[in-house]
PDB file of C-alpha atoms in Angstrom:
ATOM      1  CA  MET M  25     -11.398 -28.870  13.846  1.00  0.00           C
ATOM      2  CA  TYR M  26      -9.154 -25.925  14.978  1.00  0.00           C
ATOM      3  CA  SER M  27      -7.326 -24.059  12.367  1.00  0.00           C
ATOM      4  CA  VAL M  28      -3.562 -23.230  12.728  1.00  0.00           C
ATOM      5  CA  PRO M  29      -3.288 -19.808  14.238  1.00  0.00           C
ATOM      6  CA  ALA M  30      -1.240 -17.408  12.075  1.00  0.00           C
ATOM      7  CA  PRO M  31       2.199 -16.494  13.422  1.00  0.00           C
ATOM      8  CA  PRO M  32       2.524 -13.198  15.098  1.00  0.00           C
ATOM      9  CA  VAL M  33       3.423 -10.219  12.786  1.00  0.00           C
ATOM     10  CA  VAL M  34       5.081  -7.172  14.195  1.00  0.00           C
ATOM     11  CA  PRO M  35       6.191  -3.775  12.805  1.00  0.00           C
ATOM     12  CA  VAL M  36       9.558  -3.088  12.130  1.00  0.00           C
ATOM     13  CA  ALA M  37      11.468   0.195  11.384  1.00  0.00           C
ATOM     14  CA  LEU M  38      15.382   0.299  10.576  1.00  0.00           C
ATOM     15  CA  THR M  39      17.601   3.182   9.837  1.00  0.00           C
ATOM     16  CA  ASP M  40      21.413   3.349   9.222  1.00  0.00           C
ATOM     17  CA  GLY M  41      22.688   6.389   7.596  1.00  0.00           C
ATOM     18  CA  ASP M  42      20.888   7.426   4.747  1.00  0.00           C
ATOM     19  CA  ALA M  43      19.048   3.826   4.264  1.00  0.00           C
ATOM     20  CA  SER M  44      15.677   3.522   6.250  1.00  0.00           C
ATOM     21  CA  VAL M  45      13.325   0.749   5.900  1.00  0.00           C
ATOM     22  CA  THR M  46      10.028  -0.174   7.363  1.00  0.00           C
ATOM     23  CA  GLY M  47       8.237  -3.349   7.222  1.00  0.00           C
ATOM     24  CA  LEU M  48       6.448  -6.250   8.986  1.00  0.00           C
ATOM     25  CA  LEU M  49       8.102  -9.208  10.447  1.00  0.00           C
ATOM     26  CA  HIS M  50       6.233 -12.517  10.282  1.00  0.00           C
ATOM     27  CA  GLU M  51       7.545 -14.354  13.385  1.00  0.00           C
ATOM     28  CA  CYS M  52       7.727 -18.097  13.924  1.00  0.00           C
ATOM     29  CA  SER M  53       9.013 -20.361  16.854  1.00  0.00           C
ATOM     30  CA  ALA M  54      12.439 -21.995  16.001  1.00  0.00           C
ATOM     31  CA  PRO M  55      12.696 -20.693  12.172  1.00  0.00           C
ATOM     32  CA  ARG M  56      14.500 -23.000   9.896  1.00  0.00           C
ATOM     33  CA  ALA M  57      15.490 -20.268   7.398  1.00  0.00           C
ATOM     34  CA  ALA M  58      14.821 -16.429   7.280  1.00  0.00           C
ATOM     35  CA  LEU M  59      14.202 -14.308   4.361  1.00  0.00           C
ATOM     36  CA  ALA M  60      14.231 -10.472   3.676  1.00  0.00           C
ATOM     37  CA  LEU M  61      11.562  -9.727   1.003  1.00  0.00           C
ATOM     38  CA  ALA M  62      11.660  -6.547  -0.928  1.00  0.00           C
ATOM     39  CA  HIS M  63       8.776  -5.242  -3.393  1.00  0.00           C
ATOM     40  CA  GLY M  64       8.858  -4.249  -6.889  1.00  0.00           C
ATOM     41  CA  ALA M  65       9.328  -0.606  -8.360  1.00  0.00           C
ATOM     42  CA  GLY M  66       5.433   0.245  -8.420  1.00  0.00           C
ATOM     43  CA  SER M  67       4.593  -1.251  -5.034  1.00  0.00           C
ATOM     44  CA  ASP M  68       5.417  -1.516  -1.395  1.00  0.00           C
ATOM     45  CA  ALA M  69       5.342  -3.937   1.513  1.00  0.00           C
ATOM     46  CA  THR M  70       1.826  -4.291   1.503  1.00  0.00           C
ATOM     47  CA  SER M  71       1.793  -6.096  -1.858  1.00  0.00           C
ATOM     48  CA  PRO M  72      -0.783  -8.855  -1.948  1.00  0.00           C
ATOM     49  CA  LEU M  73       1.962 -10.991  -3.474  1.00  0.00           C
ATOM     50  CA  LEU M  74       4.370 -10.412  -0.589  1.00  0.00           C
ATOM     51  CA  VAL M  75       1.661 -10.712   2.032  1.00  0.00           C
ATOM     52  CA  GLU M  76       0.695 -14.182   0.905  1.00  0.00           C
ATOM     53  CA  ILE M  77       4.122 -15.232   0.283  1.00  0.00           C
ATOM     54  CA  ALA M  78       5.293 -14.057   3.737  1.00  0.00           C
ATOM     55  CA  SER M  79       2.211 -15.418   5.437  1.00  0.00           C
ATOM     56  CA  GLN M  80       2.527 -18.964   3.934  1.00  0.00           C
ATOM     57  CA  LEU M  81       6.014 -19.166   4.531  1.00  0.00           C
ATOM     58  CA  ALA M  82       5.868 -18.286   8.020  1.00  0.00           C
ATOM     59  CA  ARG M  83       3.478 -21.019   8.614  1.00  0.00           C
ATOM     60  CA  LYS M  84       6.442 -23.408   7.285  1.00  0.00           C
ATOM     61  CA  GLY M  85       8.797 -22.183   9.786  1.00  0.00           C
ATOM     62  CA  VAL M  86      10.285 -19.167   7.898  1.00  0.00           C
ATOM     63  CA  LEU M  87      11.124 -16.106   9.702  1.00  0.00           C
ATOM     64  CA  VAL M  88      10.154 -13.299   6.943  1.00  0.00           C
ATOM     65  CA  LEU M  89      10.620  -9.718   6.692  1.00  0.00           C
ATOM     66  CA  ARG M  90       8.750  -7.931   4.226  1.00  0.00           C
ATOM     67  CA  PHE M  91      10.064  -4.368   4.047  1.00  0.00           C
ATOM     68  CA  ASN M  92       9.846  -1.043   2.314  1.00  0.00           C
ATOM     69  CA  LEU M  93      12.786  -0.246   0.321  1.00  0.00           C
ATOM     70  CA  PRO M  94      14.446   3.278   1.173  1.00  0.00           C
ATOM     71  CA  PHE M  95      12.824   4.960  -1.989  1.00  0.00           C
ATOM     72  CA  ARG M  96       9.491   3.835  -0.698  1.00  0.00           C
ATOM     73  CA  VAL M  97       9.970   5.218   2.701  1.00  0.00           C
ATOM     74  CA  ARG M  98      11.060   8.367   1.181  1.00  0.00           C
ATOM     75  CA  ARG M  99       7.820   8.727  -0.800  1.00  0.00           C
ATOM     76  CA  PRO M 100       4.843   6.783  -0.965  1.00  0.00           C
ATOM     77  CA  ALA M 101       4.348   6.446  -4.487  1.00  0.00           C
ATOM     78  CA  GLY M 102       6.364   6.634  -7.844  1.00  0.00           C
ATOM     79  CA  PRO M 103       9.172   4.841  -9.143  1.00  0.00           C
ATOM     80  CA  PRO M 104      12.867   4.418  -7.670  1.00  0.00           C
ATOM     81  CA  HIS M 105      15.641   6.711  -8.785  1.00  0.00           C
ATOM     82  CA  ARG M 106      18.395   5.044 -10.632  1.00  0.00           C
ATOM     83  CA  ALA M 107      20.914   7.373  -8.762  1.00  0.00           C
ATOM     84  CA  HIS M 108      19.648   6.325  -5.475  1.00  0.00           C
ATOM     85  CA  ALA M 109      19.822   2.438  -6.195  1.00  0.00           C
ATOM     86  CA  GLY M 110      22.826   2.008  -3.656  1.00  0.00           C
ATOM     87  CA  VAL M 111      20.556   3.249  -0.932  1.00  0.00           C
ATOM     88  CA  ASP M 112      17.914   0.764  -1.745  1.00  0.00           C
ATOM     89  CA  ARG M 113      20.747  -1.842  -1.655  1.00  0.00           C
ATOM     90  CA  ALA M 114      22.013  -0.618   1.689  1.00  0.00           C
ATOM     91  CA  GLY M 115      18.539  -1.032   2.810  1.00  0.00           C
ATOM     92  CA  ILE M 116      18.359  -4.632   1.790  1.00  0.00           C
ATOM     93  CA  ALA M 117      21.688  -5.419   3.948  1.00  0.00           C
ATOM     94  CA  LEU M 118      20.153  -3.506   6.887  1.00  0.00           C
ATOM     95  CA  ALA M 119      17.144  -6.014   6.830  1.00  0.00           C
ATOM     96  CA  ALA M 120      19.774  -8.804   6.439  1.00  0.00           C
ATOM     97  CA  ARG M 121      21.693  -8.079   9.348  1.00  0.00           C
ATOM     98  CA  MET M 122      18.399  -7.639  11.472  1.00  0.00           C
ATOM     99  CA  LEU M 123      17.424 -11.121  10.532  1.00  0.00           C
ATOM    100  CA  ARG M 124      21.036 -12.376  11.242  1.00  0.00           C
ATOM    101  CA  GLU M 125      20.811 -10.699  14.574  1.00  0.00           C
ATOM    102  CA  ARG M 126      17.466 -12.587  15.303  1.00  0.00           C
ATOM    103  CA  THR M 127      18.348 -16.214  14.104  1.00  0.00           C
ATOM    104  CA  ASP M 128      21.056 -18.538  13.615  1.00  0.00           C
ATOM    105  CA  ALA M 129      19.257 -20.212  10.736  1.00  0.00           C
ATOM    106  CA  PRO M 130      20.299 -19.392   7.083  1.00  0.00           C
ATOM    107  CA  VAL M 131      19.369 -15.887   5.934  1.00  0.00           C
ATOM    108  CA  PHE M 132      18.104 -15.372   2.214  1.00  0.00           C
ATOM    109  CA  LEU M 133      17.394 -12.344   0.352  1.00  0.00           C
ATOM    110  CA  GLY M 134      14.724 -11.933  -2.081  1.00  0.00           C
ATOM    111  CA  GLY M 135      12.229  -9.632  -3.738  1.00  0.00           C
ATOM    112  CA  HIS M 136       9.814  -9.162  -6.533  1.00  0.00           C
ATOM    113  CA  SER M 137      11.250  -7.620  -9.872  1.00  0.00           C
ATOM    114  CA  TYR M 138      13.134  -4.442  -8.796  1.00  0.00           C
ATOM    115  CA  GLY M 139      13.661  -5.384  -5.063  1.00  0.00           C
ATOM    116  CA  GLY M 140      14.898  -9.007  -6.330  1.00  0.00           C
ATOM    117  CA  ARG M 141      17.452  -7.124  -8.950  1.00  0.00           C
ATOM    118  CA  GLN M 142      19.029  -5.123  -6.255  1.00  0.00           C
ATOM    119  CA  ALA M 143      19.141  -8.097  -3.798  1.00  0.00           C
ATOM    120  CA  SER M 144      21.065  -9.996  -6.467  1.00  0.00           C
ATOM    121  CA  MET M 145      23.335  -6.962  -7.054  1.00  0.00           C
ATOM    122  CA  LEU M 146      23.790  -6.830  -3.316  1.00  0.00           C
ATOM    123  CA  CYS M 147      24.692 -10.438  -3.212  1.00  0.00           C
ATOM    124  CA  ALA M 148      27.033 -10.169  -6.104  1.00  0.00           C
ATOM    125  CA  ASP M 149      28.900  -7.146  -4.319  1.00  0.00           C
ATOM    126  CA  GLU M 150      28.819  -9.060  -0.864  1.00  0.00           C
ATOM    127  CA  PRO M 151      28.901 -12.820  -1.181  1.00  0.00           C
ATOM    128  CA  GLY M 152      28.837 -13.304   2.629  1.00  0.00           C
ATOM    129  CA  LEU M 153      25.638 -11.464   3.199  1.00  0.00           C
ATOM    130  CA  ALA M 154      23.223 -13.894   2.791  1.00  0.00           C
ATOM    131  CA  HIS M 155      22.935 -17.851   1.963  1.00  0.00           C
ATOM    132  CA  GLY M 156      21.087 -17.433  -1.391  1.00  0.00           C
ATOM    133  CA  LEU M 157      18.469 -15.470  -3.146  1.00  0.00           C
ATOM    134  CA  LEU M 158      14.808 -16.034  -4.043  1.00  0.00           C
ATOM    135  CA  LEU M 159      13.984 -13.931  -7.115  1.00  0.00           C
ATOM    136  CA  LEU M 160      10.467 -13.115  -8.190  1.00  0.00           C
ATOM    137  CA  SER M 161       9.638 -11.837 -11.668  1.00  0.00           C
ATOM    138  CA  TYR M 162      13.430 -10.883 -12.304  1.00  0.00           C
ATOM    139  CA  PRO M 163      13.479  -8.151 -14.674  1.00  0.00           C
ATOM    140  CA  PHE M 164      15.698  -9.631 -17.214  1.00  0.00           C
ATOM    141  CA  HIS M 165      15.386  -6.903 -19.575  1.00  0.00           C
ATOM    142  CA  PRO M 166      12.782  -3.691 -20.100  1.00  0.00           C
ATOM    143  CA  PRO M 167       9.850  -4.939 -22.017  1.00  0.00           C
ATOM    144  CA  GLY M 168      10.313  -4.996 -25.751  1.00  0.00           C
ATOM    145  CA  LYS M 169      14.016  -4.611 -25.238  1.00  0.00           C
ATOM    146  CA  PRO M 170      15.771  -7.894 -25.072  1.00  0.00           C
ATOM    147  CA  ASP M 171      18.981  -6.234 -26.367  1.00  0.00           C
ATOM    148  CA  ARG M 172      19.399  -4.375 -22.694  1.00  0.00           C
ATOM    149  CA  MET M 173      19.762  -7.558 -20.393  1.00  0.00           C
ATOM    150  CA  ARG M 174      20.097  -6.819 -16.626  1.00  0.00           C
ATOM    151  CA  THR M 175      22.501  -9.935 -15.986  1.00  0.00           C
ATOM    152  CA  GLU M 176      26.117  -8.471 -16.015  1.00  0.00           C
ATOM    153  CA  HIS M 177      26.477  -9.524 -12.378  1.00  0.00           C
ATOM    154  CA  PHE M 178      25.351 -12.927 -12.594  1.00  0.00           C
ATOM    155  CA  PRO M 179      28.584 -14.536 -12.730  1.00  0.00           C
ATOM    156  CA  ALA M 180      29.633 -13.055  -9.176  1.00  0.00           C
ATOM    157  CA  ILE M 181      26.512 -14.633  -7.397  1.00  0.00           C
ATOM    158  CA  THR M 182      27.866 -17.446  -5.307  1.00  0.00           C
ATOM    159  CA  GLY M 183      24.771 -18.553  -3.321  1.00  0.00           C
ATOM    160  CA  PRO M 184      21.906 -20.974  -4.498  1.00  0.00           C
ATOM    161  CA  THR M 185      19.316 -18.965  -6.441  1.00  0.00           C
ATOM    162  CA  MET M 186      15.715 -19.523  -7.051  1.00  0.00           C
ATOM    163  CA  PHE M 187      13.992 -17.922  -9.959  1.00  0.00           C
ATOM    164  CA  VAL M 188      10.172 -17.701 -10.130  1.00  0.00           C
ATOM    165  CA  HIS M 189       8.975 -16.441 -13.484  1.00  0.00           C
ATOM    166  CA  GLY M 190       5.762 -16.023 -15.298  1.00  0.00           C
ATOM    167  CA  GLU M 191       5.295 -17.486 -18.476  1.00  0.00           C
ATOM    168  CA  ARG M 192       3.690 -14.425 -19.921  1.00  0.00           C
ATOM    169  CA  ASP M 193       6.166 -11.917 -18.347  1.00  0.00           C
ATOM    170  CA  PRO M 194       7.267  -9.120 -20.641  1.00  0.00           C
ATOM    171  CA  PHE M 195      10.152  -8.826 -18.799  1.00  0.00           C
ATOM    172  CA  GLY M 196      11.833 -11.921 -20.086  1.00  0.00           C
ATOM    173  CA  THR M 197      10.487 -14.932 -21.914  1.00  0.00           C
ATOM    174  CA  PRO M 198      11.280 -18.432 -20.247  1.00  0.00           C
ATOM    175  CA  ASP M 199      13.883 -19.101 -23.125  1.00  0.00           C
ATOM    176  CA  GLU M 200      15.622 -15.765 -22.232  1.00  0.00           C
ATOM    177  CA  ALA M 201      15.520 -16.610 -18.544  1.00  0.00           C
ATOM    178  CA  THR M 202      17.030 -19.942 -19.192  1.00  0.00           C
ATOM    179  CA  ALA M 203      19.876 -18.578 -21.256  1.00  0.00           C
ATOM    180  CA  ALA M 204      20.571 -15.936 -18.523  1.00  0.00           C
ATOM    181  CA  LEU M 205      21.014 -18.585 -15.767  1.00  0.00           C
ATOM    182  CA  ARG M 206      23.964 -20.075 -17.523  1.00  0.00           C
ATOM    183  CA  GLY M 207      25.761 -17.068 -16.509  1.00  0.00           C
ATOM    184  CA  ILE M 208      25.575 -18.213 -12.548  1.00  0.00           C
ATOM    185  CA  THR M 209      28.057 -20.672 -11.780  1.00  0.00           C
ATOM    186  CA  ALA M 210      26.212 -21.198  -8.309  1.00  0.00           C
ATOM    187  CA  PRO M 211      23.485 -23.480  -8.339  1.00  0.00           C
ATOM    188  CA  SER M 212      20.366 -21.872  -9.680  1.00  0.00           C
ATOM    189  CA  ARG M 213      16.993 -23.059 -10.933  1.00  0.00           C
ATOM    190  CA  LEU M 214      14.152 -21.634 -12.853  1.00  0.00           C
ATOM    191  CA  VAL M 215      10.387 -22.407 -12.205  1.00  0.00           C
ATOM    192  CA  ILE M 216       8.085 -21.048 -14.654  1.00  0.00           C
ATOM    193  CA  VAL M 217       4.559 -20.268 -13.328  1.00  0.00           C
ATOM    194  CA  GLU M 218       2.121 -21.151 -16.178  1.00  0.00           C
ATOM    195  CA  LYS M 219      -0.153 -18.433 -17.570  1.00  0.00           C
ATOM    196  CA  ALA M 220       1.453 -15.782 -15.130  1.00  0.00           C
ATOM    197  CA  ARG M 221       2.264 -12.333 -16.086  1.00  0.00           C
ATOM    198  CA  HIS M 222       4.600  -9.937 -14.237  1.00  0.00           C
ATOM    199  CA  ASP M 223       2.411 -10.026 -11.165  1.00  0.00           C
ATOM    200  CA  LEU M 224       2.659 -13.586 -10.836  1.00  0.00           C
ATOM    201  CA  GLY M 225      -1.057 -13.746 -10.257  1.00  0.00           C
ATOM    202  CA  GLY M 226      -0.890 -10.831  -7.605  1.00  0.00           C
ATOM    203  CA  GLY M 227      -1.320 -13.177  -4.481  1.00  0.00           C
ATOM    204  CA  ALA M 228      -4.901 -13.797  -5.529  1.00  0.00           C
ATOM    205  CA  ARG M 229      -4.391 -17.015  -7.605  1.00  0.00           C
ATOM    206  CA  PRO M 230      -4.464 -20.356  -5.490  1.00  0.00           C
ATOM    207  CA  ALA M 231      -2.869 -22.542  -8.112  1.00  0.00           C
ATOM    208  CA  MET M 232      -0.157 -19.747  -8.751  1.00  0.00           C
ATOM    209  CA  ASN M 233       0.490 -19.443  -5.284  1.00  0.00           C
ATOM    210  CA  GLU M 234       1.128 -23.175  -4.649  1.00  0.00           C
ATOM    211  CA  THR M 235       3.839 -23.080  -7.320  1.00  0.00           C
ATOM    212  CA  ILE M 236       5.329 -20.029  -5.750  1.00  0.00           C
ATOM    213  CA  ILE M 237       5.397 -21.157  -2.104  1.00  0.00           C
ATOM    214  CA  ALA M 238       6.641 -24.772  -3.344  1.00  0.00           C
ATOM    215  CA  ALA M 239       9.700 -23.164  -5.306  1.00  0.00           C
ATOM    216  CA  ALA M 240      10.528 -21.008  -2.501  1.00  0.00           C
ATOM    217  CA  LEU M 241      10.460 -23.877   0.067  1.00  0.00           C
ATOM    218  CA  ASP M 242      12.673 -25.929  -2.094  1.00  0.00           C
ATOM    219  CA  LEU M 243      15.220 -23.191  -1.701  1.00  0.00           C
ATOM    220  CA  LEU M 244      14.847 -22.019   1.858  1.00  0.00           C
ATOM    221  CA  VAL M 245      14.474 -25.441   3.602  1.00  0.00           C
ATOM    222  CA  PRO M 246      15.256 -28.311   0.940  1.00  0.00           C
ATOM    223  CA  ASP M 247      15.314 -31.013   3.636  1.00  0.00           C
ATOM    224  CA  ALA M 248      11.814 -30.048   4.834  1.00  0.00           C
TER     225      ALA M 248
END
């Protein structure tokens, strides 16, 4: 029996003004959807979770760009600066435009934690930029501070949105996530990954990976 070969992965470097992103494009023939996938505040595009998701989705016909946000391009370690969040969003927009130039398939934005939050804020500001959102471990509030919800922009989200959230994530309980989604008028769905924390298993737990990939495919290629 022959295994299905992995789709090609090619390096990408993009710059527009102050925003620069670098990453890896998981190619596929005749993509049914495309996804720009950003990392969290403490990681980069080599995150095992992002690698696993991108690899699996590419095998299912999704063109995926996993990329380093501008703050990570500037320095290899350390958290993002709040004052530069707009530049990070500009980097996400740059990645989305690149995918739109490569395919006529619907383009989605997504990311883990900080990357997903910035993608959602960008889509709230620019509704026509992407078809929808894949948000992994969305940081609904800082750990231990449920009074500081980060959902003010949710009513402005107009595209279908999939939230994939760990049952034990300190950035938001399942009940808090469920309540927050009521602020989105566009189609939205919450998938809870049992026993998972903020890293969603880190890409190393097959059962969790299956749940994440299935949720992503429900959003990206619902008719498959």
